[in-house]
mmCIF file of C-alpha atoms in Angstrom:
data_model
loop_
_atom_site.group_PDB
_atom_site.id
_atom_site.type_symbol
_atom_site.label_atom_id
_atom_site.label_comp_id
_atom_site.label_asym_id
_atom_site.label_seq_id
_atom_site.Cartn_x
_atom_site.Cartn_y
_atom_site.Cartn_z
ATOM 1 C CA MET A 472 -24.456 141.584 51.800
ATOM 2 C CA ILE A 473 -28.019 141.243 50.522
ATOM 3 C CA CYS A 474 -29.895 138.056 51.266
ATOM 4 C CA ASN A 475 -31.059 136.003 48.321
ATOM 5 C CA ALA A 476 -33.831 133.525 47.711
ATOM 6 C CA ASN A 477 -31.724 130.500 48.599
ATOM 7 C CA THR A 478 -30.387 131.822 51.901
ATOM 8 C CA ILE A 479 -33.306 133.862 53.125
ATOM 9 C CA GLU A 480 -34.236 131.437 55.883
ATOM 10 C CA SER A 481 -30.732 130.490 56.984
ATOM 11 C CA MET A 482 -28.881 133.799 56.779
ATOM 12 C CA LYS A 483 -30.449 136.536 58.881
ATOM 13 C CA PRO A 484 -27.680 138.754 60.234
ATOM 14 C CA PRO A 485 -28.581 141.288 62.950
ATOM 15 C CA GLY A 486 -30.471 144.080 61.231
ATOM 16 C CA GLY A 487 -30.273 142.172 57.945
ATOM 17 C CA PHE A 488 -32.613 142.481 55.018
ATOM 18 C CA THR A 489 -35.234 139.739 55.129
ATOM 19 C CA LEU A 490 -38.649 139.147 53.589
ATOM 20 C CA ASP A 491 -42.060 138.366 54.979
ATOM 21 C CA LEU A 492 -42.621 135.052 53.212
ATOM 22 C CA ASN A 493 -46.240 134.933 54.375
ATOM 23 C CA ALA A 494 -46.975 137.863 52.073
ATOM 24 C CA VAL A 495 -45.703 136.135 48.943
ATOM 25 C CA ALA A 496 -48.295 135.615 46.215
ATOM 26 C CA PRO A 497 -47.983 133.958 42.792
ATOM 27 C CA ASN A 498 -45.661 135.790 40.391
ATOM 28 C CA VAL A 499 -44.035 137.743 43.223
ATOM 29 C CA ALA A 500 -40.271 137.525 43.275
ATOM 30 C CA ILE A 501 -38.489 136.600 46.486
ATOM 31 C CA GLY A 502 -34.859 137.464 45.790
ATOM 32 C CA GLY A 503 -35.614 140.373 43.490
ATOM 33 C CA LEU A 504 -38.686 141.564 45.375
ATOM 34 C CA GLU A 505 -40.576 142.336 42.188
ATOM 35 C CA SER A 506 -44.131 141.508 41.176
ATOM 36 C CA LYS A 507 -43.852 140.320 37.593
ATOM 37 C CA THR A 508 -46.103 139.356 34.748
ATOM 38 C CA GLY A 509 -45.144 138.828 31.124
ATOM 39 C CA THR A 510 -41.574 139.595 30.082
ATOM 40 C CA ASP A 511 -39.157 142.354 30.977
ATOM 41 C CA ALA A 512 -36.262 142.095 28.564
ATOM 42 C CA ASN A 513 -32.568 142.465 29.199
ATOM 43 C CA ARG A 514 -32.358 143.873 32.694
ATOM 44 C CA VAL A 515 -28.722 143.360 33.694
ATOM 45 C CA ILE A 516 -26.811 144.295 36.821
ATOM 46 C CA THR A 517 -23.074 143.642 36.877
ATOM 47 C CA GLY A 518 -19.942 144.603 38.763
ATOM 48 C CA ALA A 519 -18.808 144.820 42.368
ATOM 49 C CA VAL A 520 -18.253 148.581 42.447
ATOM 50 C CA SER A 521 -20.322 149.682 39.498
ATOM 51 C CA ALA A 522 -23.624 148.640 38.048
ATOM 52 C CA GLU A 523 -25.040 148.883 34.583
ATOM 53 C CA ILE A 524 -28.724 148.487 33.888
ATOM 54 C CA GLU A 525 -29.503 147.752 30.251
ATOM 55 C CA ARG A 526 -33.121 148.099 29.270
ATOM 56 C CA THR A 527 -34.970 147.406 26.052
ATOM 57 C CA SER A 528 -38.660 147.763 25.384
ATOM 58 C CA GLY A 529 -40.763 144.973 26.767
ATOM 59 C CA VAL A 530 -43.851 144.287 28.805
ATOM 60 C CA THR A 531 -43.722 145.622 32.348
ATOM 61 C CA THR A 532 -46.199 145.647 35.183
ATOM 62 C CA ALA A 533 -47.979 148.734 36.449
ATOM 63 C CA THR A 534 -45.555 148.812 39.364
ATOM 64 C CA GLU A 535 -42.769 149.494 36.891
ATOM 65 C CA ALA A 536 -44.591 152.172 34.906
ATOM 66 C CA SER A 537 -42.354 154.942 36.226
ATOM 67 C CA PHE A 538 -39.205 153.133 35.099
ATOM 68 C CA ASP A 539 -38.353 154.606 31.718
ATOM 69 C CA ILE A 540 -37.845 151.615 29.444
ATOM 70 C CA SER A 541 -37.734 153.806 26.364
ATOM 71 C CA ALA A 542 -34.030 154.420 26.955
ATOM 72 C CA THR A 543 -31.856 151.593 25.729
ATOM 73 C CA SER A 544 -29.335 151.804 28.539
ATOM 74 C CA THR A 545 -28.408 153.609 31.709
ATOM 75 C CA THR A 546 -25.060 153.373 33.466
ATOM 76 C CA ILE A 547 -24.922 153.615 37.249
ATOM 77 C CA THR A 548 -21.439 154.071 38.646
ATOM 78 C CA GLY A 549 -19.877 153.881 42.061
ATOM 79 C CA ILE A 550 -22.504 151.789 43.847
ATOM 80 C CA ALA A 551 -21.243 148.834 45.886
ATOM 81 C CA MET A 552 -23.565 146.161 44.522
ATOM 82 C CA SER A 553 -22.907 142.428 44.310
ATOM 83 C CA ASN A 554 -24.107 140.282 41.436
ATOM 84 C CA SER A 555 -25.927 138.031 43.918
ATOM 85 C CA PRO A 556 -28.834 137.687 44.523
ATOM 86 C CA TRP A 557 -29.924 139.115 41.195
ATOM 87 C CA ASN A 558 -30.254 136.693 38.291
ATOM 88 C CA THR A 559 -31.348 138.198 35.020
ATOM 89 C CA SER A 560 -30.702 135.210 32.768
ATOM 90 C CA ASP A 561 -34.391 134.277 32.779
ATOM 91 C CA SER A 562 -37.124 136.864 32.274
ATOM 92 C CA ALA A 563 -39.953 134.362 32.694
ATOM 93 C CA ALA A 564 -42.886 135.438 34.798
ATOM 94 C CA ASP A 565 -42.006 133.023 37.573
ATOM 95 C CA ASP A 566 -38.354 134.111 37.852
ATOM 96 C CA LYS A 567 -37.864 135.058 41.488
ATOM 97 C CA THR A 568 -34.480 136.751 41.310
ATOM 98 C CA GLN A 569 -35.074 139.634 38.903
ATOM 99 C CA PRO A 570 -34.100 143.019 40.363
ATOM 100 C CA TRP A 571 -36.817 145.138 41.973
ATOM 101 C CA VAL A 572 -36.401 147.803 39.335
ATOM 102 C CA THR A 573 -38.625 150.460 40.870
ATOM 103 C CA ALA A 574 -36.856 150.221 44.241
ATOM 104 C CA LEU A 575 -33.410 150.399 42.634
ATOM 105 C CA GLU A 576 -34.506 153.321 40.485
ATOM 106 C CA PHE A 577 -35.790 155.139 43.558
ATOM 107 C CA ALA A 578 -32.592 154.525 45.529
ATOM 108 C CA ILE A 579 -30.209 155.370 42.682
ATOM 109 C CA GLU A 580 -31.918 157.709 40.233
ATOM 110 C CA THR A 581 -34.610 159.466 42.260
ATOM 111 C CA ALA A 582 -32.596 159.854 45.450
ATOM 112 C CA GLY A 583 -29.554 161.023 43.518
ATOM 113 C CA THR A 584 -26.945 158.506 44.675
ATOM 114 C CA LYS A 585 -25.894 157.617 41.131
ATOM 115 C CA THR A 586 -22.546 159.434 41.085
ATOM 116 C CA LEU A 587 -21.471 158.632 44.655
ATOM 117 C CA ASN A 588 -18.720 156.106 45.349
ATOM 118 C CA THR A 589 -18.653 155.402 49.101
ATOM 119 C CA SER A 590 -21.083 153.746 51.484
ATOM 120 C CA THR A 591 -21.092 156.793 53.760
ATOM 121 C CA GLY A 592 -21.707 159.101 50.812
ATOM 122 C CA VAL A 593 -24.580 157.001 49.487
ATOM 123 C CA LEU A 594 -26.163 156.583 52.914
ATOM 124 C CA THR A 595 -25.814 160.289 53.658
ATOM 125 C CA ARG A 596 -27.561 161.153 50.404
ATOM 126 C CA LEU A 597 -30.338 158.626 51.024
ATOM 127 C CA THR A 598 -30.868 160.036 54.528
ATOM 128 C CA GLU A 599 -31.016 163.597 53.272
ATOM 129 C CA PHE A 600 -33.383 162.672 50.446
ATOM 130 C CA LEU A 601 -35.828 160.745 52.647
ATOM 131 C CA HIS A 602 -35.779 163.635 55.127
ATOM 132 C CA GLY A 603 -35.923 166.392 52.473
ATOM 133 C CA GLN A 604 -38.880 168.289 51.123
ATOM 134 C CA ASP A 605 -40.279 168.749 47.639
ATOM 135 C CA ASP A 606 -39.523 172.174 46.191
ATOM 136 C CA PRO A 607 -42.141 173.266 43.613
ATOM 137 C CA GLN A 608 -39.713 175.910 42.344
ATOM 138 C CA THR A 609 -37.198 173.352 41.092
ATOM 139 C CA THR A 610 -37.207 170.352 38.770
ATOM 140 C CA ASP A 611 -34.413 168.694 40.742
ATOM 141 C CA VAL A 612 -35.721 165.200 41.524
ATOM 142 C CA THR A 613 -33.186 164.824 44.329
ATOM 143 C CA GLU A 614 -34.677 167.672 46.387
ATOM 144 C CA GLY A 615 -36.482 165.338 48.785
ATOM 145 C CA HIS A 616 -39.260 162.780 49.193
ATOM 146 C CA GLY A 617 -41.619 165.334 50.748
ATOM 147 C CA LEU A 618 -42.612 163.632 54.008
ATOM 148 C CA SER A 619 -43.716 165.098 57.330
ATOM 149 C CA TYR A 620 -43.718 163.808 60.897
ATOM 150 C CA GLU A 621 -46.956 162.666 62.563
ATOM 151 C CA THR A 622 -47.202 165.301 65.328
ATOM 152 C CA THR A 623 -50.332 164.146 67.169
ATOM 153 C CA GLY A 624 -49.118 160.783 68.448
ATOM 154 C CA GLY A 625 -46.264 159.561 66.269
ATOM 155 C CA ALA A 626 -48.164 156.764 64.500
ATOM 156 C CA ALA A 627 -46.421 154.838 61.717
ATOM 157 C CA LYS A 628 -47.932 154.824 58.233
ATOM 158 C CA TYR A 629 -45.915 152.271 56.233
ATOM 159 C CA GLY A 630 -43.767 150.464 58.804
ATOM 160 C CA ARG A 631 -43.946 148.974 62.272
ATOM 161 C CA ARG A 632 -42.061 149.349 65.523
ATOM 162 C CA TYR A 633 -39.785 146.317 65.150
ATOM 163 C CA GLY A 634 -38.896 146.713 61.483
ATOM 164 C CA GLY A 635 -41.922 145.462 59.623
ATOM 165 C CA PRO A 636 -43.760 144.402 57.707
ATOM 166 C CA PHE A 637 -42.807 147.533 55.770
ATOM 167 C CA ASN A 638 -44.912 148.653 52.797
ATOM 168 C CA LEU A 639 -42.046 149.731 50.553
ATOM 169 C CA SER A 640 -44.171 150.155 47.425
ATOM 170 C CA GLY A 641 -46.605 152.361 49.323
ATOM 171 C CA TYR A 642 -43.781 154.375 50.868
ATOM 172 C CA MET A 643 -42.182 155.109 47.502
ATOM 173 C CA ALA A 644 -45.522 156.153 45.982
ATOM 174 C CA LYS A 645 -46.779 157.865 49.174
ATOM 175 C CA SER A 646 -50.005 155.986 48.489
ATOM 176 C CA ASP A 647 -51.246 156.465 52.046
ATOM 177 C CA GLY A 648 -50.114 160.065 52.345
ATOM 178 C CA ASN A 649 -46.911 161.832 53.284
ATOM 179 C CA VAL A 650 -47.217 161.734 57.091
ATOM 180 C CA VAL A 651 -44.750 159.286 58.673
ATOM 181 C CA ASN A 652 -42.871 158.474 61.855
ATOM 182 C CA CYS A 653 -39.424 157.222 62.779
ATOM 183 C CA TYR A 654 -40.299 153.555 62.119
ATOM 184 C CA ASP A 655 -41.210 154.393 58.518
ATOM 185 C CA GLN A 656 -38.038 156.399 57.996
ATOM 186 C CA ALA A 657 -35.705 153.864 59.580
ATOM 187 C CA ALA A 658 -37.250 150.958 57.655
ATOM 188 C CA ALA A 659 -36.967 152.858 54.370
ATOM 189 C CA LEU A 660 -33.355 153.856 54.951
ATOM 190 C CA THR A 661 -32.430 150.304 55.995
ATOM 191 C CA THR A 662 -34.125 148.834 52.930
ATOM 192 C CA PHE A 663 -32.623 151.177 50.354
ATOM 193 C CA GLY A 664 -29.197 150.897 51.949
ATOM 194 C CA ARG A 665 -29.367 147.088 51.883
ATOM 195 C CA LEU A 666 -30.589 147.065 48.278
ATOM 196 C CA LEU A 667 -27.387 148.924 47.375
ATOM 197 C CA GLY A 668 -25.204 146.488 49.292
ATOM 198 C CA ILE A 669 -24.602 148.655 52.382
ATOM 199 C CA GLU A 670 -24.755 146.618 55.601
ATOM 200 C CA VAL A 671 -26.879 149.011 57.611
ATOM 201 C CA ARG A 672 -28.944 147.948 60.636
ATOM 202 C CA TYR A 673 -32.361 149.015 61.884
ATOM 203 C CA ALA A 674 -31.808 150.258 65.446
ATOM 204 C CA TYR A 675 -34.578 150.759 67.990
ATOM 205 C CA MET A 676 -34.348 152.438 71.396
ATOM 206 C CA ASN A 677 -36.941 151.979 74.113
ATOM 207 C CA LYS A 678 -36.780 154.404 75.961
ATOM 208 C CA PHE A 679 -35.468 157.571 74.281
ATOM 209 C CA GLY A 680 -36.567 160.705 76.171
ATOM 210 C CA TYR A 681 -37.104 164.440 75.879
ATOM 211 C CA ILE A 682 -35.250 165.793 72.875
ATOM 212 C CA ASN A 683 -33.051 168.767 72.284
ATOM 213 C CA THR A 684 -34.048 170.868 69.293
ATOM 214 C CA VAL A 685 -33.647 168.659 66.212
ATOM 215 C CA ASN A 686 -34.511 168.986 62.535
ATOM 216 C CA LEU A 687 -37.675 166.863 62.483
ATOM 217 C CA VAL A 688 -38.774 165.602 59.069
ATOM 218 C CA GLY A 689 -41.234 168.031 57.461
ATOM 219 C CA VAL A 690 -41.426 170.077 60.664
ATOM 220 C CA GLY A 691 -38.032 171.711 61.050
ATOM 221 C CA ASP A 692 -36.608 172.799 64.386
ATOM 222 C CA CYS A 693 -38.508 170.987 67.129
ATOM 223 C CA ASN A 694 -38.082 169.862 70.742
ATOM 224 C CA ASN A 695 -41.786 169.094 71.280
ATOM 225 C CA PRO A 696 -42.610 166.448 68.634
ATOM 226 C CA PHE A 697 -46.288 165.900 69.523
ATOM 227 C CA TYR A 698 -47.216 169.560 69.818
ATOM 228 C CA GLU A 699 -50.529 168.901 68.044
ATOM 229 C CA ASN A 700 -51.762 166.216 70.463
ATOM 230 C CA GLY A 701 -54.266 168.560 72.138
ATOM 231 C CA THR A 702 -52.516 168.475 75.516
ATOM 232 C CA ALA A 703 -49.002 169.818 75.024
ATOM 233 C CA ILE A 704 -48.189 173.439 74.245
ATOM 234 C CA ASN A 705 -49.031 173.889 70.570
ATOM 235 C CA SER A 706 -45.564 174.989 69.544
ATOM 236 C CA LYS A 707 -42.720 173.162 67.839
ATOM 237 C CA VAL A 708 -40.109 174.615 70.178
ATOM 238 C CA VAL A 709 -40.869 175.208 73.871
ATOM 239 C CA GLY A 710 -38.856 175.847 77.023
ATOM 240 C CA ASN A 711 -35.932 173.419 77.323
ATOM 241 C CA ASP A 712 -36.828 172.361 80.856
ATOM 242 C CA LEU A 713 -40.584 171.942 80.474
ATOM 243 C CA LEU A 714 -41.937 168.443 81.122
ATOM 244 C CA TRP A 715 -45.056 166.437 80.318
ATOM 245 C CA SER A 716 -47.780 167.456 79.670
ATOM 246 C CA SER A 717 -46.600 170.856 78.457
ATOM 247 C CA ARG A 718 -43.795 169.284 76.463
ATOM 248 C CA THR A 719 -43.555 165.901 74.735
ATOM 249 C CA GLY A 720 -40.635 163.626 73.882
ATOM 250 C CA PHE A 721 -39.918 160.330 72.193
ATOM 251 C CA GLY A 722 -41.000 157.356 74.293
ATOM 252 C CA ASN A 723 -38.959 155.256 71.847
ATOM 253 C CA HIS A 724 -37.176 155.934 68.599
ATOM 254 C CA ALA A 725 -35.860 154.092 65.514
ATOM 255 C CA PHE A 726 -32.895 155.035 63.347
ATOM 256 C CA VAL A 727 -30.210 153.353 61.241
ATOM 257 C CA MET A 728 -26.619 152.420 62.002
ATOM 258 C CA LEU A 729 -23.643 151.690 59.787
ATOM 259 C CA GLY A 730 -20.957 150.316 62.052
ATOM 260 C CA ASP A 731 -20.884 152.603 65.095
ATOM 261 C CA ASN A 732 -22.395 155.576 63.291
ATOM 262 C CA VAL A 733 -26.000 156.771 63.191
ATOM 263 C CA TYR A 734 -28.075 157.902 60.216
ATOM 264 C CA ASP A 735 -31.509 159.285 61.106
ATOM 265 C CA ALA A 736 -33.964 160.320 58.365
ATOM 266 C CA CYS A 737 -36.525 161.382 60.971
ATOM 267 C CA ALA A 738 -34.451 163.715 63.178
ATOM 268 C CA LEU A 739 -31.848 164.539 60.554
ATOM 269 C CA THR A 740 -28.481 163.038 61.475
ATOM 270 C CA VAL A 741 -25.762 161.638 59.230
ATOM 271 C CA ASN A 742 -22.594 159.711 60.033
ATOM 272 C CA LYS A 743 -22.466 160.538 63.749
ATOM 273 C CA LEU A 744 -21.042 158.248 66.411
ATOM 274 C CA TYR A 745 -23.771 156.606 68.477
ATOM 275 C CA ASP A 746 -22.796 158.110 71.824
ATOM 276 C CA ASP A 747 -22.429 161.571 70.253
ATOM 277 C CA TYR A 748 -25.826 161.159 68.611
ATOM 278 C CA LEU A 749 -27.485 160.396 71.941
ATOM 279 C CA ALA A 750 -25.687 163.271 73.647
ATOM 280 C CA ASP A 751 -26.828 165.698 70.954
ATOM 281 C CA ALA A 752 -30.402 164.438 70.577
ATOM 282 C CA ILE A 753 -31.520 163.608 74.134
ATOM 283 C CA ASP A 754 -32.094 166.339 76.713
ATOM 284 C CA THR A 755 -30.571 165.379 80.059
ATOM 285 C CA SER A 756 -30.093 168.914 81.378
ATOM 286 C CA THR A 757 -32.223 168.424 84.525
ATOM 287 C CA PRO A 758 -32.682 165.439 86.866
ATOM 288 C CA ASP A 759 -36.242 164.860 85.632
ATOM 289 C CA GLU A 760 -35.169 164.916 81.999
ATOM 290 C CA SER A 761 -32.214 162.669 82.750
ATOM 291 C CA ALA A 762 -34.517 160.165 84.478
ATOM 292 C CA ALA A 763 -36.641 159.937 81.318
ATOM 293 C CA ALA A 764 -33.643 159.518 79.011
ATOM 294 C CA GLY A 765 -32.539 156.379 77.254
ATOM 295 C CA THR A 766 -28.944 155.236 77.498
ATOM 296 C CA LEU A 767 -26.433 153.383 75.347
ATOM 297 C CA THR A 768 -27.804 150.042 76.564
ATOM 298 C CA ASN A 769 -31.417 150.700 75.490
ATOM 299 C CA ARG A 770 -30.659 149.864 71.855
ATOM 300 C CA ALA A 771 -31.700 146.719 69.998
ATOM 301 C CA PHE A 772 -31.418 145.712 66.328
ATOM 302 C CA TYR A 773 -34.203 144.233 64.211
ATOM 303 C CA ASN A 774 -34.573 142.809 60.715
ATOM 304 C CA VAL A 775 -36.695 144.731 58.245
ATOM 305 C CA THR A 776 -39.367 142.615 56.575
ATOM 306 C CA ILE A 777 -41.045 143.762 53.376
ATOM 307 C CA LYS A 778 -44.768 143.639 52.680
ATOM 308 C CA LEU A 779 -44.880 142.580 49.041
ATOM 309 C CA PRO A 780 -47.546 143.968 46.701
#
């Protein structure tokens, strides 16, 4: 379920979608998360298992410039989306429950979830898109968001360790570049999943440990994530049993969970049981590596808060 303007303070489920109310400025929507001025005619979202967005020409803000309002209608099928909290009966500038059109467009149209009809299918596609790379040889918009891991120290660019505030607008536009970390990826996947009605949770592990070779976003095969820190061996993949300072690991790590299964848009993982995910990702092959490893009990869940424009 997605929180709405009326329940935002009282209903905060573990890992739920909440907003940073301190960031709210005039003409910024709470429930719909959209900065609005003027009118934006006839935006409608209906249906429990399907959604239809009807659009007619009207005045939109710069943040909605990429949303093609020249088309009179677009049908989006198979997405589990509730009517609440969206309220499109009033298009006045101060309406706080209009849909965040650019975020929905990104999650449905750009990421290519439009034709999918299960939560696992949608979340898998979102994970793969956020992890995937742009391909200049193709016009396929669902190829990937084109991000790359921060390999000197793992600093976040758009998010924060405990879920926010997360600069969603900046993340979608890559306004501060395409270099990200696991906090950015987990916050984005949590947000887009929640916008589509999927009850995902932002999971954070402190500690995590040395990693087996994983598919790191924008890097590829890697078991030495901070290989460009000036101290470690400058190679993505090094000897499995090397330790600090020749080899680096994740001191902590963020990912997303749906039920008992993990989705990780940083170290690509989809729909894998939590204990299997840890067994596959964390290197415990020697006593020293095992001592540095996180365990099932190191996990905590946090709400994602959104930094509004």
